[in-house]
Every structure is written in C-alpha cells, then in structure tokens.
CSV table of C-alpha atoms in Angstrom, one decimal:
chain,number,residue,atom,x,y,z
Q,11,UNK,CA,126.8,115.4,-6.3
Q,12,UNK,CA,125.4,112.4,-8.3
Q,13,UNK,CA,122.5,112.0,-5.8
Q,14,UNK,CA,121.8,115.7,-6.1
Q,15,UNK,CA,121.7,115.4,-9.9
Q,16,UNK,CA,119.3,112.5,-9.8
Q,17,UNK,CA,117.1,114.4,-7.4
Q,18,UNK,CA,117.1,117.4,-9.7
Q,19,UNK,CA,116.2,115.3,-12.7
Q,20,UNK,CA,113.3,113.6,-10.9
Q,21,UNK,CA,111.9,117.0,-10.0
Q,22,UNK,CA,112.1,118.1,-13.6
Q,23,UNK,CA,110.2,115.0,-14.8
Q,24,UNK,CA,107.6,115.4,-12.1
Q,25,UNK,CA,107.1,119.0,-13.0
Q,26,UNK,CA,106.6,118.0,-16.7
Q,27,UNK,CA,104.0,115.5,-15.7
Q,28,UNK,CA,102.0,118.1,-13.7
Q,29,UNK,CA,102.2,120.6,-16.6
Q,30,UNK,CA,100.9,117.9,-19.0
Q,31,UNK,CA,97.9,117.3,-16.8
Q,32,UNK,CA,97.1,121.0,-16.8
Q,33,UNK,CA,97.5,121.3,-20.6
Q,34,UNK,CA,95.3,118.3,-21.3
Q,35,UNK,CA,92.6,119.4,-18.9
Q,36,UNK,CA,91.7,122.4,-21.1
Q,37,UNK,CA,90.3,120.0,-23.7
Q,38,UNK,CA,87.5,119.2,-21.3
Q,39,UNK,CA,85.2,121.8,-22.8
Q,40,UNK,CA,85.6,120.3,-26.2
Q,41,UNK,CA,85.5,116.6,-25.2
Q,42,UNK,CA,82.6,116.4,-22.8
Q,43,UNK,CA,83.5,114.7,-19.5
Q,44,UNK,CA,87.1,114.2,-20.4
Q,45,UNK,CA,89.6,115.5,-17.8
Q,46,UNK,CA,93.1,114.9,-16.6
Q,47,UNK,CA,94.3,116.3,-13.3
Q,48,UNK,CA,95.1,120.0,-13.2
Q,49,UNK,CA,94.0,123.0,-11.2
Q,50,UNK,CA,91.6,125.7,-12.3
Q,51,UNK,CA,93.1,128.3,-14.6
Q,52,UNK,CA,95.6,125.8,-16.1
Q,53,UNK,CA,97.2,126.9,-19.4
Q,54,UNK,CA,95.1,126.3,-22.4
Q,55,UNK,CA,96.2,123.3,-24.6
Q,56,UNK,CA,97.1,124.0,-28.2
Q,57,UNK,CA,98.4,120.6,-29.3
Q,58,UNK,CA,100.1,120.6,-32.7
Q,59,UNK,CA,97.9,118.9,-35.2
Q,60,UNK,CA,94.9,118.7,-32.9
Q,61,UNK,CA,92.7,120.9,-35.0
Q,62,UNK,CA,89.6,119.1,-36.3
Q,63,UNK,CA,90.2,117.4,-39.6
Q,64,UNK,CA,88.2,118.8,-42.5
Q,65,UNK,CA,85.2,116.7,-43.4
Q,66,UNK,CA,85.9,114.1,-46.0
Q,67,UNK,CA,84.5,115.9,-48.9
Q,68,UNK,CA,84.9,114.8,-52.5
Q,69,UNK,CA,86.4,117.1,-55.0
Q,70,UNK,CA,86.6,116.2,-58.7
Q,71,UNK,CA,90.2,115.9,-59.8
Q,72,UNK,CA,92.0,115.5,-63.1
Q,73,UNK,CA,91.4,111.8,-62.8
Q,74,UNK,CA,87.8,112.5,-63.7
Q,75,UNK,CA,84.5,111.1,-62.6
Q,76,UNK,CA,85.9,107.7,-61.5
Q,77,UNK,CA,88.1,109.4,-58.9
Q,78,UNK,CA,85.1,111.3,-57.6
Q,79,UNK,CA,83.0,108.1,-57.4
Q,80,UNK,CA,85.8,106.3,-55.5
Q,81,UNK,CA,86.1,109.2,-53.0
Q,82,UNK,CA,82.4,109.1,-52.3
Q,83,UNK,CA,82.5,105.3,-51.8
Q,84,UNK,CA,85.5,105.7,-49.4
Q,85,UNK,CA,83.8,108.4,-47.3
Q,86,UNK,CA,80.6,106.4,-47.0
Q,87,UNK,CA,82.3,103.2,-46.1
Q,88,UNK,CA,84.4,105.0,-43.5
Q,89,UNK,CA,81.3,106.5,-42.0
Q,90,UNK,CA,79.5,103.2,-41.9
Q,91,UNK,CA,82.4,101.4,-40.3
Q,92,UNK,CA,82.7,104.1,-37.7
Q,93,UNK,CA,79.0,103.9,-36.8
Q,94,UNK,CA,79.4,100.1,-36.3
Q,95,UNK,CA,82.5,100.4,-34.1
Q,96,UNK,CA,81.5,103.4,-32.0
Q,97,UNK,CA,79.0,101.7,-29.8
Q,98,UNK,CA,81.3,98.7,-29.2
Q,99,UNK,CA,84.2,100.9,-28.2
Q,100,UNK,CA,82.0,102.3,-25.4
Q,101,UNK,CA,84.2,105.4,-25.1
Q,102,UNK,CA,87.5,103.6,-24.9
Q,103,UNK,CA,90.6,105.4,-26.3
Q,104,UNK,CA,92.5,104.2,-29.4
Q,105,UNK,CA,96.3,104.3,-29.2
Q,106,UNK,CA,98.1,104.1,-32.6
Q,107,UNK,CA,101.6,102.6,-32.4
Q,108,UNK,CA,104.1,101.9,-35.1
Q,109,UNK,CA,107.5,103.0,-36.5
Q,110,UNK,CA,108.2,106.6,-37.1
Q,111,UNK,CA,106.8,107.7,-40.4
Q,112,UNK,CA,104.1,105.0,-40.4
Q,113,UNK,CA,101.2,107.6,-40.7
Q,114,UNK,CA,99.9,107.5,-37.1
Q,115,UNK,CA,99.2,111.2,-37.0
Q,116,UNK,CA,97.4,111.3,-40.4
Q,117,UNK,CA,95.3,108.2,-39.8
Q,118,UNK,CA,94.7,109.2,-36.2
Q,119,UNK,CA,93.1,112.5,-37.2
Q,120,UNK,CA,90.8,110.7,-39.7
Q,121,UNK,CA,89.7,108.2,-37.0
Q,122,UNK,CA,89.1,111.0,-34.4
Q,123,UNK,CA,87.0,113.0,-36.9
Q,124,UNK,CA,84.8,110.1,-38.0
Q,125,UNK,CA,84.3,108.7,-34.5
Q,126,UNK,CA,83.7,112.1,-32.9
Q,127,UNK,CA,86.8,111.6,-30.7
Q,128,UNK,CA,89.5,114.1,-29.7
Q,129,UNK,CA,92.9,113.7,-31.2
Q,130,UNK,CA,96.3,114.0,-29.4
Q,131,UNK,CA,99.9,113.5,-30.5
Q,132,UNK,CA,101.9,112.3,-27.5
Q,133,UNK,CA,105.1,113.8,-28.8
Q,134,UNK,CA,103.4,117.2,-29.0
Q,135,UNK,CA,102.1,116.9,-25.5
Q,136,UNK,CA,105.6,116.1,-24.2
Q,137,UNK,CA,107.0,119.1,-26.1
Q,138,UNK,CA,104.5,121.4,-24.5
Q,139,UNK,CA,104.9,119.9,-21.0
Q,140,UNK,CA,108.7,120.3,-21.1
Q,141,UNK,CA,108.5,123.7,-22.8
Q,142,UNK,CA,110.6,122.8,-25.9
Q,143,UNK,CA,109.7,123.0,-29.5
Q,144,UNK,CA,110.8,119.6,-30.7
Q,145,UNK,CA,111.6,116.0,-29.5
Q,146,UNK,CA,115.0,116.5,-31.1
Q,147,UNK,CA,115.8,119.4,-28.8
Q,148,UNK,CA,114.6,117.5,-25.8
Q,149,UNK,CA,117.0,114.7,-26.7
Q,150,UNK,CA,119.8,117.2,-27.2
Q,151,UNK,CA,119.3,119.3,-24.1
Q,152,UNK,CA,118.2,116.6,-21.7
Q,153,UNK,CA,118.4,113.0,-22.9
Q,154,UNK,CA,116.4,110.2,-24.4
Q,155,UNK,CA,115.7,108.8,-20.9
Q,156,UNK,CA,114.3,112.2,-19.8
Q,157,UNK,CA,112.0,112.2,-22.9
Q,158,UNK,CA,110.9,108.6,-22.2
Q,159,UNK,CA,110.0,109.5,-18.6
Q,160,UNK,CA,108.0,112.5,-19.8
Q,161,UNK,CA,106.3,110.4,-22.5
Q,162,UNK,CA,105.2,107.8,-19.8
Q,163,UNK,CA,103.8,110.6,-17.7
Q,164,UNK,CA,101.8,111.9,-20.7
Q,165,UNK,CA,100.4,108.4,-21.5
Q,166,UNK,CA,99.5,107.9,-17.8
Q,167,UNK,CA,97.5,111.1,-17.9
Q,168,UNK,CA,95.7,110.3,-21.2
Q,169,UNK,CA,94.8,106.8,-20.0
Q,170,UNK,CA,92.5,108.3,-17.4
Q,171,UNK,CA,90.4,109.8,-20.2
Q,172,UNK,CA,87.9,108.6,-22.7
Q,173,UNK,CA,87.0,109.1,-26.3
Q,174,UNK,CA,90.5,109.9,-27.5
Q,175,UNK,CA,92.6,108.9,-30.5
Q,176,UNK,CA,96.3,109.1,-29.5
Q,177,UNK,CA,99.2,108.9,-32.0
Q,178,UNK,CA,102.1,107.7,-29.9
Q,179,UNK,CA,105.8,108.1,-30.6
Q,180,UNK,CA,107.6,105.3,-32.4
Q,181,UNK,CA,109.5,104.3,-29.2
Q,182,UNK,CA,106.6,104.5,-26.8
Q,183,UNK,CA,106.2,100.7,-27.0
Q,184,UNK,CA,109.6,99.9,-25.4
Q,185,UNK,CA,108.5,100.6,-21.9
Q,186,UNK,CA,106.2,98.0,-20.3
Q,187,UNK,CA,104.6,100.6,-18.1
Q,188,UNK,CA,103.3,102.4,-21.3
Q,189,UNK,CA,101.5,99.2,-22.3
Q,190,UNK,CA,99.7,99.2,-18.9
Q,191,UNK,CA,98.3,102.6,-19.8
Q,192,UNK,CA,97.5,101.8,-23.4
Q,193,UNK,CA,95.8,98.5,-22.5
Q,194,UNK,CA,93.0,100.6,-20.9
Q,195,UNK,CA,91.9,101.3,-24.4
Q,196,UNK,CA,92.6,99.7,-27.8
Q,197,UNK,CA,96.1,99.6,-29.3
Q,198,UNK,CA,96.4,99.6,-33.1
Q,199,UNK,CA,99.7,99.0,-34.8
Q,200,UNK,CA,100.3,100.4,-38.3
Q,201,UNK,CA,102.6,98.0,-40.0
Q,202,UNK,CA,104.4,99.7,-43.0
Q,203,UNK,CA,107.1,98.0,-45.1
Q,204,UNK,CA,110.6,99.3,-44.1
Q,205,UNK,CA,111.4,100.3,-47.7
Q,206,UNK,CA,108.3,102.5,-47.8
Q,207,UNK,CA,109.1,104.1,-44.5
Q,208,UNK,CA,112.7,104.8,-45.6
Q,209,UNK,CA,111.5,106.4,-48.8
Q,210,UNK,CA,109.1,108.7,-46.8
Q,211,UNK,CA,111.7,109.7,-44.3
Q,212,UNK,CA,114.4,110.3,-46.9
Q,213,UNK,CA,112.0,112.6,-48.8
Q,214,UNK,CA,111.0,114.8,-45.8
Q,215,UNK,CA,114.3,114.7,-43.9
Q,216,UNK,CA,115.4,113.5,-40.5
Q,217,UNK,CA,115.9,116.7,-38.6
Q,218,UNK,CA,112.8,116.1,-36.5
Q,219,UNK,CA,113.7,112.5,-35.8
Q,220,UNK,CA,116.7,112.4,-33.4
Q,221,UNK,CA,117.2,108.6,-33.7
Q,222,UNK,CA,117.7,108.9,-37.5
Q,223,UNK,CA,119.3,112.3,-37.8
Q,224,UNK,CA,122.8,111.3,-38.9
Q,225,UNK,CA,124.8,112.8,-41.8
Q,226,UNK,CA,124.6,110.6,-44.9
Q,227,UNK,CA,125.3,111.0,-48.7
Q,228,UNK,CA,122.4,108.5,-49.2
Q,229,UNK,CA,119.5,109.4,-47.0
Q,230,UNK,CA,117.4,106.4,-48.1
Q,231,UNK,CA,120.1,103.8,-47.4
Q,232,UNK,CA,120.9,105.4,-44.0
Q,233,UNK,CA,117.2,105.5,-43.0
Q,234,UNK,CA,116.6,101.9,-44.1
Q,235,UNK,CA,119.6,100.6,-42.1
Q,236,UNK,CA,118.5,102.4,-38.9
Q,237,UNK,CA,114.8,101.5,-39.3
Q,238,UNK,CA,115.8,97.9,-39.8
Q,239,UNK,CA,117.7,97.9,-36.5
Q,240,UNK,CA,114.9,99.6,-34.7
Q,241,UNK,CA,112.3,97.2,-36.1
Q,242,UNK,CA,114.4,94.3,-34.9
Q,243,UNK,CA,114.7,95.8,-31.4
Q,244,UNK,CA,111.1,96.7,-31.1
Q,245,UNK,CA,109.4,93.9,-33.0
Q,246,UNK,CA,108.3,92.0,-29.9
Q,247,UNK,CA,107.0,95.2,-28.3
Q,248,UNK,CA,104.9,96.1,-31.3
Q,249,UNK,CA,103.4,92.6,-31.2
Q,250,UNK,CA,101.6,93.6,-27.9
Q,251,UNK,CA,99.2,95.7,-29.9
Q,252,UNK,CA,95.6,94.5,-29.9
Q,253,UNK,CA,95.3,94.7,-33.6
Q,254,UNK,CA,97.7,95.0,-36.5
Q,255,UNK,CA,97.0,96.9,-39.7
Q,256,UNK,CA,99.2,95.7,-42.5
Q,257,UNK,CA,99.5,98.1,-45.4
Q,258,UNK,CA,100.9,95.3,-47.6
Q,259,UNK,CA,97.7,93.3,-46.9
Q,260,UNK,CA,95.5,96.2,-47.8
Q,261,UNK,CA,97.4,96.9,-51.0
Q,262,UNK,CA,97.1,93.2,-52.0
Q,263,UNK,CA,93.4,93.2,-51.4
Q,264,UNK,CA,93.0,96.3,-53.6
Q,265,UNK,CA,95.3,95.0,-56.3
Q,266,UNK,CA,98.1,97.5,-55.7
Q,267,UNK,CA,101.8,96.7,-56.1
Q,268,UNK,CA,102.9,99.5,-53.9
Q,269,UNK,CA,101.6,100.6,-50.5
Q,270,UNK,CA,102.2,104.2,-51.6
Q,271,UNK,CA,99.0,103.9,-53.7
Q,272,UNK,CA,96.9,103.6,-50.6
Q,273,UNK,CA,95.1,106.6,-49.2
Q,274,UNK,CA,95.0,107.4,-45.5
Q,275,UNK,CA,91.2,106.7,-45.7
Q,276,UNK,CA,92.0,103.2,-46.9
Q,277,UNK,CA,94.1,102.6,-43.9
Q,278,UNK,CA,91.6,104.1,-41.5
Q,279,UNK,CA,88.8,101.9,-42.9
Q,280,UNK,CA,91.0,98.8,-42.4
Q,281,UNK,CA,91.8,99.9,-38.8
Q,282,UNK,CA,88.1,100.2,-38.0
Q,283,UNK,CA,87.5,96.8,-39.5
Q,284,UNK,CA,90.2,95.2,-37.4
Q,285,UNK,CA,89.0,97.0,-34.2
Q,286,UNK,CA,85.5,95.7,-34.8
Q,287,UNK,CA,86.7,92.1,-35.4
Q,288,UNK,CA,88.8,92.3,-32.2
Q,289,UNK,CA,85.8,93.5,-30.1
Q,290,UNK,CA,83.5,90.9,-31.5
Q,291,UNK,CA,86.0,88.1,-30.9
Q,292,UNK,CA,86.8,89.3,-27.4
Q,293,UNK,CA,83.1,89.6,-26.5
Q,294,UNK,CA,82.4,86.0,-27.7
Q,295,UNK,CA,85.3,84.5,-25.9
Q,296,UNK,CA,85.7,86.6,-22.8
Q,297,UNK,CA,82.5,88.5,-22.3
Q,298,UNK,CA,81.7,92.2,-22.7
Q,299,UNK,CA,84.4,94.6,-24.0
Q,300,UNK,CA,84.0,96.5,-20.8
Q,301,UNK,CA,85.9,93.7,-19.0
Q,302,UNK,CA,89.1,94.4,-20.9
C-alpha cells in the first residue's frame, strides 16, 4: 500500500508539472519567443498579479509640489537604470527571493514593467497547475512536500525561458535544485528587517501564509517569533543569491529611520543598481555575462 501511495503521489506531481508547462506557454504571444513545453491548445494562463503594472505616473498629492517633484525624479532614475541594465542582462531572467512579506511581488511588477519583461509569481503558477486557489489549501489537502515538488517543477519550466521577472515563494530557496534553475538567470534577495516583516504580516493577517497561520492573541509577537526561526533556518540558503538588496541600507542612505518610509520604486532602483554592479564585476573578473 505504501508503494502504491508513493506512486500515486509521483503521478500527481508529474501531472502538475505538465499543466504548468501548458499554462506558461500561453504567455508566448505576449513575450516574444518565450515558451515552456506544452501542446497546442493548452489552457490560457491568467496568473494572479500578472497584469501589466500601470506606468509610473506622477500625481500631485496633499504633500504638495515637492512630492510631485520627488515622484518625477524617481520615475526618471528608474527608467535610466533600467536602460543601463537591460543590455547587460541579455534577456536573462530575474528571480526575486526573500522572506514572505518582503515585497517580492510588488517590486517584481515594477522591474518587469520598466525592463519590458513578463512577470510571474511562482506560487500563483503552482496554484493554477495543481488546480487549487491558495498555497494554504495545497498544504492542507496535500502537504508541504507536495507543494515544494510542484514549486520545483514550476521553476524548472520558467528557467528555460527568457525576459522574465519571477517572484518566488519564501521557501523556494531551501531546495538546492531550485538554485540550479535560478542560477540560469539573476537571483536578487530582498532583505527586510524582521520587525518590519512582522508588522506587515500582522496587519494583513496570516490566512494565506500556512507556515505562520497559528492562533495568537498577539499577531505581531507570533509572526516575529516564527519569522526569526525561518530566517535562522534559511539564512545560508538566502546567501546564495547573486545580489542582496538591504532595505536598511537604502533607508540609511536616504536619511530614513524606518524602512516603511521607502517606496517600492526606491527598492526597485536599488535592485537595478546592484544587478548592474554584479554584471560589471563578473564581466571584469570572469568574462562576458553570457558565461554565467
């Protein structure tokens, strides 16, 4: 019976991988030559959060003209940085890694928009491939191991593509095989202080985050304790990222006491700066970026 159960589970995961390939293939029409294996007539992809991000326009707010001026400066700097990095990337994908709640989805959409890349959320692709509405439900109905298998299948399929920004799940870094896929592109870690993460998560709730969804009279304290444990367990894995974007460092450079004062555009600009520096350093020491 145990052997039969293992065989059944393997078939489920393999089926999920095939469905992922078919789902992602539909993006080909919007992403040029991008393609992941799948047969003609595959189901159309409608990845959650994959809609193009609205152009970075500048609207005058109650803060007055200074706020408008700062927004214009941010947008221009972001565009200029993207133009500098785009050629060096040579179509390679960008994989955003980091703890849950670190802003990978928000920053990923901005980077995809300004670079002219397509955006994907790996958790959303797993949900679609498995046919369930949330990661939490996948954990509940199947298991975390089943989810991780499906996640690896998704990352494997995405790694065969170009010109993507991929926001990965917080635990994607724990499997070495996932790094073999992400190393085909650029991996960028968003490093957010744990207290800031705990505040964000306590505000929005933990229902969608199965590893944190535990009853507690003090959501902040519970989130902080669990995040601290996960950070300790995953610290070495996160260190594998090609570049690290520290929100504390950005805040210090801008004279802020709290990382919550940063905008997603601030973080995206820093990410592009770090990517550019990495590419330049690698080209000088190891030859063309194509050799990565």
